[in-house]
Short mmCIF file of C-alpha atoms in Angstrom, two decimals:
data_model
loop_
_atom_site.label_atom_id
_atom_site.label_comp_id
_atom_site.label_asym_id
_atom_site.label_seq_id
_atom_site.Cartn_x
_atom_site.Cartn_y
_atom_site.Cartn_z
CA MET A 1 152.05 94.33 130.47
CA HIS A 2 155.24 92.36 128.87
CA PHE A 3 155.90 92.59 125.13
CA ASP A 4 158.54 91.16 122.80
CA VAL A 5 159.44 94.96 121.59
CA LEU A 6 158.61 98.13 123.02
CA VAL A 7 159.04 100.69 120.26
CA ILE A 8 158.92 104.51 121.77
CA GLY A 9 157.77 107.00 119.49
CA ALA A 10 154.95 106.54 116.39
CA GLY A 11 156.80 109.27 113.73
CA LEU A 12 157.59 107.47 110.80
CA SER A 13 160.83 105.57 112.01
CA GLY A 14 159.15 103.92 114.87
CA LEU A 15 156.04 102.85 113.01
CA SER A 16 158.20 101.49 110.32
CA ALA A 17 160.25 99.57 112.70
CA ALA A 18 157.14 98.19 114.94
CA SER A 19 155.29 97.43 111.36
CA LEU A 20 158.07 95.29 110.11
CA LEU A 21 158.33 93.45 113.81
CA ALA A 22 154.60 92.69 113.74
CA LYS A 23 154.70 91.37 110.32
CA ARG A 24 157.41 88.74 111.37
CA GLY A 25 155.08 87.94 114.34
CA LEU A 26 156.61 89.35 117.25
CA ASN A 27 154.09 91.12 119.83
CA VAL A 28 155.30 94.73 119.42
CA ALA A 29 153.82 97.92 121.40
CA THR A 30 153.98 101.46 119.80
CA ILE A 31 153.78 104.08 122.30
CA ASP A 32 153.04 107.85 121.47
CA LYS A 33 152.49 111.08 123.21
CA ALA A 34 150.23 112.11 120.68
CA TYR A 35 146.46 110.90 119.82
CA CYS A 36 147.25 110.46 116.01
CA PRO A 37 150.33 108.76 114.89
CA GLY A 38 152.92 109.99 112.42
CA GLY A 39 154.79 113.18 114.04
CA SER A 40 156.22 115.38 111.68
CA CYS A 41 154.67 113.05 108.90
CA GLY A 42 150.82 113.52 110.76
CA ALA A 43 148.10 115.22 109.45
CA PHE A 44 145.12 117.29 111.35
CA LYS A 45 141.61 118.69 110.13
CA ARG A 46 140.05 122.22 110.18
CA GLY A 47 136.52 121.49 109.13
CA ASP A 48 136.93 119.21 105.66
CA ALA A 49 140.48 120.59 105.12
CA ILE A 50 143.30 117.97 105.57
CA PHE A 51 146.66 119.64 106.57
CA ASP A 52 150.10 117.94 106.66
CA GLN A 53 151.68 118.60 109.94
CA GLY A 54 155.18 118.92 108.31
CA SER A 55 156.41 116.59 105.57
CA SER A 56 154.53 117.18 102.35
CA MET A 57 157.23 116.07 99.64
CA LEU A 58 158.79 112.48 99.98
CA PHE A 59 161.01 110.68 98.19
CA GLY A 60 162.07 107.01 97.81
CA TRP A 61 158.97 105.99 96.04
CA GLY A 62 160.08 105.84 92.57
CA GLU A 63 160.99 102.49 90.35
CA LYS A 64 164.47 103.69 90.18
CA GLY A 65 167.35 105.15 92.52
CA PHE A 66 166.95 104.68 95.78
CA ASN A 67 163.65 103.54 96.83
CA ALA A 68 163.50 103.10 100.44
CA HIS A 69 159.96 103.92 101.08
CA ARG A 70 158.81 101.50 98.07
CA PHE A 71 161.09 98.91 99.46
CA LEU A 72 159.45 99.30 102.81
CA PHE A 73 155.67 98.91 101.72
CA ASN A 74 156.75 95.95 99.33
CA CYS A 75 158.02 94.13 102.46
CA LEU A 76 154.87 94.88 104.44
CA GLU A 77 152.66 93.96 101.25
CA GLU A 78 150.59 96.89 101.64
CA SER A 79 149.40 98.77 98.81
CA ILE A 80 149.51 102.67 98.98
CA THR A 81 148.61 105.54 96.21
CA MET A 82 151.42 108.00 95.67
CA ILE A 83 150.95 111.19 93.40
CA GLN A 84 154.16 111.86 91.70
CA HIS A 85 155.01 115.55 90.75
CA GLU A 86 155.75 116.12 87.42
CA LEU A 87 158.21 118.38 88.44
CA LEU A 88 160.32 117.90 91.99
CA TYR A 89 159.72 121.41 92.76
CA CYS A 90 160.54 125.16 91.91
CA VAL A 91 163.16 127.66 93.22
CA HIS A 92 162.45 131.36 93.08
CA TYR A 93 165.92 132.50 93.11
CA ASP A 94 167.05 136.01 92.91
CA GLY A 95 164.37 136.96 90.64
CA ARG A 96 164.22 133.83 88.49
CA LYS A 97 162.05 130.58 88.60
CA VAL A 98 164.22 127.75 88.42
CA ARG A 99 162.02 124.43 87.69
CA PHE A 100 163.71 121.37 88.84
CA PHE A 101 162.92 118.92 85.96
CA PRO A 102 163.26 114.71 86.80
CA ASP A 103 165.31 114.82 83.45
CA ILE A 104 169.02 116.11 84.32
CA PRO A 105 170.13 117.41 80.84
CA ARG A 106 166.92 119.58 81.03
CA PHE A 107 167.45 120.83 84.75
CA ILE A 108 170.88 121.95 83.52
CA ASP A 109 169.32 124.04 80.98
CA GLU A 110 167.46 125.78 83.60
CA VAL A 111 170.19 126.23 85.70
CA SER A 112 172.50 127.56 82.88
CA THR A 113 170.19 130.53 82.39
CA LEU A 114 171.34 131.78 85.88
CA PHE A 115 175.06 130.99 85.67
CA PRO A 116 175.67 130.77 81.45
CA GLY A 117 179.32 130.37 82.27
CA GLN A 118 179.24 127.34 84.19
CA ARG A 119 177.42 125.07 81.60
CA GLU A 120 179.99 122.95 80.81
CA SER A 121 181.08 122.51 84.71
CA LEU A 122 177.58 121.42 85.23
CA VAL A 123 177.56 118.64 82.45
CA ARG A 124 180.52 117.69 84.02
CA PHE A 125 179.60 117.40 87.45
CA TYR A 126 176.45 116.00 86.99
CA GLY A 127 177.72 113.29 84.71
CA ASP A 128 180.37 112.23 87.36
CA MET A 129 177.85 112.40 90.15
CA GLN A 130 175.21 110.34 87.85
CA THR A 131 177.93 107.56 87.21
CA MET A 132 178.95 107.19 90.60
CA TYR A 133 175.44 107.24 92.07
CA GLN A 134 174.76 104.55 89.53
CA HIS A 135 177.76 102.19 90.42
CA VAL A 136 177.24 102.77 94.22
CA ILE A 137 173.86 103.11 95.01
CA VAL A 138 171.74 101.77 92.23
CA GLU A 139 173.54 98.81 91.24
CA ASN A 140 173.88 97.44 95.03
CA PRO A 141 171.02 98.97 96.60
CA SER A 142 171.31 98.48 100.31
CA TYR A 143 168.38 98.90 102.88
CA THR A 144 171.06 98.48 106.16
CA THR A 145 172.37 101.33 108.01
CA PRO A 146 176.21 102.00 107.43
CA ASP A 147 177.08 100.45 110.87
CA GLU A 148 174.96 97.31 110.09
CA VAL A 149 176.30 96.72 106.28
CA ASP A 150 177.68 93.04 105.97
CA LYS A 151 181.45 93.77 105.26
CA LYS A 152 181.75 90.78 102.72
CA ALA A 153 178.75 91.99 100.88
CA ALA A 154 180.48 95.70 100.91
CA LEU A 155 183.51 94.22 99.44
CA LYS A 156 182.02 92.51 96.95
CA SER A 157 180.23 95.61 95.72
CA LEU A 158 183.52 97.68 95.90
CA LEU A 159 185.36 95.15 93.51
CA HIS A 160 182.49 95.52 91.14
CA HIS A 161 183.21 99.17 90.70
CA PRO A 162 186.12 99.97 92.61
CA LEU A 163 187.03 103.37 90.93
CA SER A 164 183.50 104.64 91.91
CA TYR A 165 183.77 103.14 95.33
CA ILE A 166 187.02 104.70 96.24
CA ARG A 167 185.82 108.43 94.99
CA PHE A 168 182.62 107.68 96.75
CA LEU A 169 184.50 106.83 100.07
CA SER A 170 186.86 109.85 99.61
CA TYR A 171 183.88 112.22 99.93
CA LEU A 172 183.52 111.00 103.73
CA ASN A 173 185.14 113.48 105.22
CA ILE A 174 185.28 116.93 102.79
CA SER A 175 182.37 119.28 102.58
CA ALA A 176 180.38 119.90 99.61
CA LYS A 177 182.05 122.99 99.03
CA THR A 178 185.02 121.33 98.60
CA LEU A 179 183.57 119.11 96.21
CA LEU A 180 182.11 121.75 94.04
CA SER A 181 185.13 123.78 94.25
CA LYS A 182 186.67 120.73 92.03
CA TYR A 183 184.16 121.67 89.30
CA PHE A 184 183.05 125.27 89.24
CA THR A 185 184.95 128.68 89.20
CA ASP A 186 181.87 131.00 89.59
CA LYS A 187 181.42 131.57 93.36
CA ALA A 188 177.86 132.58 93.17
CA ILE A 189 176.72 129.02 92.18
CA PHE A 190 177.73 127.98 95.64
CA ASN A 191 175.01 130.10 97.21
CA PHE A 192 172.71 128.29 94.57
CA PHE A 193 173.82 124.76 95.79
CA ASP A 194 173.46 126.06 99.44
CA LYS A 195 169.65 126.31 98.86
CA LEU A 196 169.35 122.76 97.76
CA THR A 197 171.46 121.35 100.83
CA SER A 198 169.46 123.63 103.08
CA THR A 199 166.30 122.07 101.38
CA TYR A 200 167.50 118.69 101.72
CA CYS A 201 169.09 118.25 105.07
CA TYR A 202 169.07 121.88 106.69
CA VAL A 203 172.76 122.72 106.22
CA THR A 204 174.83 124.92 103.87
CA VAL A 205 177.46 123.51 101.25
CA GLU A 206 180.51 124.37 103.68
CA GLU A 207 178.85 122.10 106.61
CA SER A 208 177.36 119.28 104.26
CA PRO A 209 179.53 116.53 103.93
CA ALA A 210 180.26 115.66 100.45
CA ILE A 211 179.14 112.08 100.67
CA LEU A 212 175.82 112.89 101.45
CA ALA A 213 175.32 116.07 99.31
CA SER A 214 176.69 114.05 96.18
CA VAL A 215 173.98 111.66 96.49
CA MET A 216 171.34 114.05 97.18
CA PHE A 217 172.00 116.09 94.17
CA VAL A 218 171.11 112.99 91.57
CA ASP A 219 168.90 110.99 93.50
CA ASN A 220 165.92 113.28 93.79
CA HIS A 221 166.02 113.81 89.73
CA VAL A 222 166.26 109.75 89.43
CA GLY A 223 163.73 109.08 92.12
CA GLY A 224 161.09 111.67 91.51
CA SER A 225 159.02 113.23 94.55
CA TYR A 226 155.57 112.20 95.66
CA TYR A 227 152.62 113.03 97.75
CA PRO A 228 150.52 110.17 99.22
CA ALA A 229 147.08 110.82 97.88
CA GLY A 230 144.75 111.74 101.01
CA SER A 231 147.35 113.69 102.90
CA THR A 232 150.99 112.07 104.60
CA LEU A 233 148.45 110.66 107.05
CA SER A 234 147.75 107.67 104.39
CA LEU A 235 151.20 106.54 105.07
CA THR A 236 151.33 106.39 108.78
CA GLY A 237 147.64 105.11 108.82
CA ALA A 238 148.86 102.09 106.62
CA LEU A 239 151.62 101.44 108.96
CA GLU A 240 149.38 101.51 112.06
CA LYS A 241 146.91 99.20 110.09
CA VAL A 242 149.92 96.62 109.75
CA ILE A 243 150.80 96.68 113.31
CA GLU A 244 147.04 96.19 114.50
CA GLN A 245 146.27 93.66 111.76
CA ASN A 246 149.22 91.47 113.09
CA GLY A 247 148.21 91.30 116.44
CA SER A 248 150.33 94.26 117.96
CA THR A 249 149.59 97.25 119.91
CA MET A 250 149.22 101.01 119.62
CA MET A 251 149.31 102.94 122.68
CA ALA A 252 148.20 106.68 121.91
CA GLU A 253 148.31 109.66 123.99
CA ARG A 254 150.93 108.08 126.72
CA GLU A 255 154.24 109.50 126.94
CA VAL A 256 157.30 107.62 127.95
CA VAL A 257 159.23 109.29 130.92
CA SER A 258 161.70 106.82 131.77
CA ILE A 259 163.41 103.71 130.67
CA LEU A 260 163.57 101.12 133.28
CA PHE A 261 166.57 98.89 133.55
CA ASN A 262 166.71 95.10 134.95
CA GLN A 263 170.20 93.71 135.82
CA GLY A 264 171.90 96.51 134.05
CA LYS A 265 169.96 96.56 130.77
CA PRO A 266 167.03 98.47 129.55
CA GLY A 267 163.97 96.18 130.09
CA GLY A 268 160.95 98.30 130.08
CA VAL A 269 159.40 101.79 130.23
CA LEU A 270 157.38 103.87 132.86
CA LEU A 271 154.79 105.83 131.58
CA ASP A 272 152.87 109.47 132.59
CA ASP A 273 150.20 107.56 133.94
CA GLY A 274 152.40 105.40 136.31
CA THR A 275 151.85 102.17 134.22
CA VAL A 276 155.09 100.12 133.51
CA HIS A 277 155.42 97.64 130.62
CA THR A 278 158.42 95.51 130.01
CA ALA A 279 159.96 93.94 127.00
CA ASP A 280 162.63 91.58 125.70
CA GLN A 281 164.06 94.53 123.45
CA ILE A 282 163.12 98.36 123.32
CA ILE A 283 163.46 100.39 119.90
CA TYR A 284 163.80 104.21 120.50
CA SER A 285 162.49 106.51 118.07
CA GLY A 286 163.26 109.99 119.16
CA THR A 287 166.08 112.60 119.73
CA VAL A 288 169.29 111.66 121.03
CA TRP A 289 169.07 114.73 123.64
CA ASN A 290 165.66 113.19 124.80
CA LEU A 291 167.26 109.71 125.12
CA TYR A 292 170.36 110.81 127.23
CA GLY A 293 169.37 113.82 128.59
CA LYS A 294 165.55 112.50 129.89
CA LEU A 295 164.68 108.85 129.43
CA LEU A 296 168.06 106.88 130.59
CA PRO A 297 168.60 107.26 133.96
CA HIS A 298 171.52 109.10 135.12
CA ASN A 299 173.01 106.58 137.07
CA GLU A 300 172.89 104.14 134.03
CA THR A 301 174.75 106.36 131.66
CA THR A 302 178.08 107.77 131.62
CA GLU A 303 179.22 111.67 131.51
CA GLN A 304 181.06 110.70 128.41
CA GLN A 305 177.31 109.65 126.94
CA ARG A 306 175.53 112.62 128.30
CA SER A 307 178.17 114.95 127.01
CA TRP A 308 178.42 113.50 123.33
CA ALA A 309 174.59 113.70 123.25
CA GLN A 310 174.51 117.33 124.41
CA LYS A 311 176.98 118.25 121.90
CA GLN A 312 175.21 117.23 118.91
CA GLU A 313 174.18 120.57 117.14
CA PRO A 314 170.57 120.62 116.25
CA THR A 315 169.45 122.10 112.92
CA TYR A 316 167.60 125.71 113.48
CA PRO A 317 164.17 125.96 114.69
CA SER A 318 161.32 126.07 112.35
CA VAL A 319 157.66 127.78 112.08
CA VAL A 320 155.09 126.18 109.93
CA LEU A 321 152.16 128.61 108.59
CA TYR A 322 149.09 126.82 107.82
CA THR A 323 146.42 128.48 105.60
CA LEU A 324 143.39 127.76 103.32
CA VAL A 325 142.80 130.02 100.71
CA ASP A 326 140.21 130.73 97.77
CA LYS A 327 140.93 128.65 94.73
CA ASP A 328 141.79 131.70 92.58
CA VAL A 329 144.75 132.56 94.86
CA VAL A 330 146.96 129.70 93.15
CA ASP A 331 147.25 130.28 89.54
CA GLU A 332 147.64 127.49 87.12
CA LEU A 333 151.48 127.33 86.92
CA THR A 334 151.73 126.72 90.48
CA LEU A 335 153.81 123.86 91.65
CA ALA A 336 152.94 121.49 94.83
CA VAL A 337 156.15 122.71 95.88
CA GLU A 338 158.01 125.85 95.40
CA MET A 339 160.88 127.43 97.58
CA LEU A 340 160.83 131.21 98.15
CA VAL A 341 164.59 132.39 98.62
CA GLY A 342 165.21 135.55 100.40
CA ARG A 343 168.91 136.27 99.97
CA PRO A 344 170.49 134.46 97.75
CA ASP A 345 174.03 134.74 99.58
CA ALA A 346 172.61 133.69 103.04
CA LEU A 347 169.72 131.74 105.09
CA ASP A 348 167.49 134.08 106.58
CA GLU A 349 163.80 133.91 107.82
CA GLN A 350 162.79 135.23 104.46
CA GLU A 351 163.48 131.69 102.74
CA VAL A 352 160.52 129.40 102.95
CA THR A 353 159.47 126.43 101.29
CA ALA A 354 155.60 126.76 100.14
CA TYR A 355 153.85 123.26 99.99
CA ILE A 356 150.61 123.42 97.83
CA PRO A 357 149.40 119.82 98.30
CA SER A 358 145.90 120.41 96.74
CA VAL A 359 147.23 121.18 93.42
CA ASP A 360 148.15 117.57 92.74
CA ASP A 361 145.52 115.96 95.24
CA ARG A 362 142.00 117.74 94.79
CA THR A 363 140.69 115.45 98.13
CA ILE A 364 142.15 117.30 100.60
CA CYS A 365 140.29 120.45 100.29
CA ALA A 366 136.84 121.69 98.67
CA ASP A 367 136.86 122.29 95.35
CA ASP A 368 136.89 126.05 95.67
CA GLU A 369 139.84 126.01 98.12
CA HIS A 370 143.70 125.51 98.28
CA ILE A 371 145.84 124.51 101.00
CA ILE A 372 149.20 126.47 101.37
CA LEU A 373 152.14 125.41 104.00
CA ALA A 374 154.83 127.54 104.53
CA ILE A 375 157.87 126.22 106.37
CA GLY A 376 160.78 128.29 107.53
CA PRO A 377 163.57 128.97 109.82
CA SER A 378 162.83 131.06 113.00
CA PHE A 379 165.72 132.42 114.46
CA GLY A 380 164.57 134.57 117.38
CA SER A 381 164.06 133.15 120.96
CA TRP A 382 160.39 131.82 121.85
CA ASP A 383 161.35 130.25 125.36
CA ALA A 384 161.07 133.13 127.53
CA LEU A 385 158.08 134.32 126.43
CA ASP A 386 154.78 134.22 128.71
CA GLN A 387 151.56 133.52 127.21
CA LYS A 388 150.47 136.92 126.18
CA ALA A 389 153.90 137.39 124.57
CA TYR A 390 153.78 134.27 123.11
CA GLN A 391 150.22 134.71 121.41
CA GLN A 392 151.59 138.18 120.38
CA ARG A 393 154.72 136.77 119.09
CA LYS A 394 152.69 134.08 116.86
CA LYS A 395 150.47 136.81 115.50
CA GLN A 396 153.38 138.43 114.35
CA GLU A 397 155.09 135.27 112.79
CA ILE A 398 151.91 134.96 110.99
CA GLU A 399 151.77 138.41 109.36
CA ARG A 400 155.69 137.88 108.64
CA LEU A 401 154.85 134.71 106.72
CA LEU A 402 151.87 136.05 105.09
CA ALA A 403 154.43 138.97 103.59
CA VAL A 404 156.62 136.44 102.41
CA LEU A 405 153.77 134.44 100.54
CA GLU A 406 152.16 137.69 99.43
CA LYS A 407 155.27 138.14 96.97
CA ARG A 408 154.27 135.03 95.01
CA PHE A 409 150.59 134.74 95.62
CA PRO A 410 149.80 138.80 95.82
CA SER A 411 145.92 138.26 96.55
CA ILE A 412 146.54 135.74 99.43
CA ARG A 413 145.25 138.21 102.33
CA GLU A 414 142.15 139.18 100.54
CA HIS A 415 141.10 135.48 99.99
CA LEU A 416 142.44 133.85 103.34
CA ARG A 417 139.73 131.30 104.80
CA HIS A 418 142.07 130.19 107.72
CA ALA A 419 145.66 130.69 109.12
CA GLU A 420 147.05 129.23 112.21
CA LEU A 421 150.93 129.02 113.24
CA ALA A 422 153.16 125.96 114.49
CA SER A 423 155.77 127.61 116.47
CA PRO A 424 159.09 125.75 117.49
CA ARG A 425 157.18 125.36 121.20
CA THR A 426 154.29 123.99 119.08
CA ILE A 427 156.25 121.50 117.36
CA GLN A 428 158.33 120.45 120.50
CA ARG A 429 154.81 119.89 122.25
CA PHE A 430 153.43 117.66 119.70
CA THR A 431 156.29 115.77 118.47
CA LEU A 432 159.47 116.12 121.43
CA LYS A 433 161.61 117.44 118.70
CA ASN A 434 164.01 119.59 121.13
CA GLY A 435 163.51 123.45 120.32
CA GLY A 436 161.36 122.93 117.47
CA ALA A 437 164.52 121.46 115.36
CA VAL A 438 162.46 119.45 112.88
CA ALA A 439 165.26 117.79 111.23
CA GLY A 440 167.23 116.49 114.54
CA PRO A 441 171.00 116.75 114.62
CA LYS A 442 172.63 118.55 111.80
CA GLN A 443 174.15 116.50 109.26
CA LYS A 444 177.13 118.40 109.16
CA LEU A 445 180.85 117.23 109.05
CA GLY A 446 181.97 116.06 112.14
CA ASN A 447 178.49 115.28 113.21
CA HIS A 448 177.84 112.81 110.20
CA MET A 449 177.86 109.23 109.40
CA PHE A 450 179.35 107.07 111.97
CA LYS A 451 179.56 109.83 114.44
CA ARG A 452 175.91 110.07 114.88
CA GLN A 453 173.92 107.62 117.10
CA HIS A 454 174.30 104.10 115.99
CA ILE A 455 171.27 101.79 115.61
CA ARG A 456 172.90 99.34 118.52
CA THR A 457 173.18 101.25 121.49
CA ASP A 458 175.89 100.35 124.55
CA TRP A 459 173.01 98.03 125.84
CA ASP A 460 171.87 94.82 123.51
CA THR A 461 168.62 95.26 124.21
CA LEU A 462 168.13 98.76 123.32
CA PHE A 463 167.79 99.85 119.72
CA CYS A 464 167.79 103.22 117.99
CA CYS A 465 165.90 104.62 114.57
CA GLY A 466 164.94 108.09 113.28
CA GLU A 467 166.90 111.27 112.41
CA SER A 468 168.94 111.28 114.92
CA THR A 469 170.93 108.23 113.99
CA ILE A 470 173.31 107.05 111.43
#
C-alpha cells in the first residue's frame, strides 16, 4: 500500500508525530513490533493490576513552564486527565529524606539541612537559573527542535533579554559541574546534583551539558510532575485514537526489517512478513544505532555515517522490577516517586527509583493492593547467557532489587503478591532499545544538542524523532 507518511515505531515520539500529521489530513501508517503501542510509555496487565512498562512520572503538563505535552494535546484537541503529584518526588540520600517541593524556596530549605553551609549559594544558584529560565524558556516558548528554529524568531527573542540569552548560550559547551563550581564550595553537594542529573538524563554533572542541566534544575519545580489517570497507556491510547479517528492506520505486531530506496531516496519499508509499503515521506522513531546499523541499506550509507552512529555512547542498561504487594506495605507518608540512593559518591546498582503510582491513582489495582516498580542500572553482561543461566540471573536480580526495596518497605517480602523482572534483554526485545539503554544515547558533552541525530536526515524524504535526536 502507498501512504503519505510511514512512521516507524509507535513509542511516544512516533505516535505524537503520526497523530499530528493525521490530524492535518495526511494518510499515515504507524508500524510497531509490539501488540500494544507506547514503547517505554506502554503498560501491561497481570490479573486486574495495570503496570507501567517504564515511564511513570511525566513532566510538561503544567500551566507554567515548558509544557510540551499540554501543547501537543491542545493541538490535537484531545482531553486527558492528569494527576499532579503534590511533591515532585523525594530522594533518600545519605540517611535522610529530601523532599522535592514545587516551591523552590521550600526545596532550598530542605536541601540546606544536608548542606547548611551552602544555603546562600543555593539561593543564588536557583535565583539565577530561575531568571534565565523565565527569560529564555517561559517568555519565548518554542516547541520546535533547535535545528529547526526560525533564525528571525530566535534573534527577536535574544534581543528581548540579551544577557540571559548570552548566559544560556555560554552553557552550551561547559559541563554542569563547571557551572556548579561557580556557586558552590562544598564538593559533597556535587554528589547530590549527580543524583538529579542521573535521574533526569542518566548522566553525571561532569558529563551533563550545563545548558541541559540548568533548564532541568528549574523546569520540574515550575511545571510539576504528573501521572496519567489509568496508567501511561492513557496517553498512548489517546494518540492512537486520534490517528485512527482521522482515517490513518496502526500496524501492530509488524517489524520493519529494511528501509527501501527509490531513485536514491527512502521511499518505503519491507516488513518481517515480507510485505512492502511505500510512502512520500518516512519518519523514524527509534535508536540511531538501529537506523544506520540495521534499517538503512549498507550501500546507501557512507562509512562516515555508520561510524558516527556507532560512536554514539548509550546510557547504561536498565532493569525493571514489577511488584504487586499488600496495601499495608506502603505507609501513609510514601510518595508516588521515591529515589533510593545507594552510595552518595558513586552510581551503583543500589541506586533505584521506586514508582508507586497507586499512591495517587487507586484505579490501577485493587483496594487492598499497591503497585511498586523499581527501575535501576544493571552493569553486568546479559548477552552471553544461555536460557538456564538467564533465568537464574533474573531470579538473582529480583532478590537483589527486593533487598534494596526492603530498606524502604521492610515488610515487602512477607506481603508480596507478584514479582517479575524486565532485564536489559527484555527491554530490547519489546522496545528495540539496544542493550536495554532506555534513554538512548547519553546527553553528554560531545554528544549533545547539534551533535545528535537531527530531525532532517541526509535524505529529504526521511525524518527522525525520539530520544536519539536533537
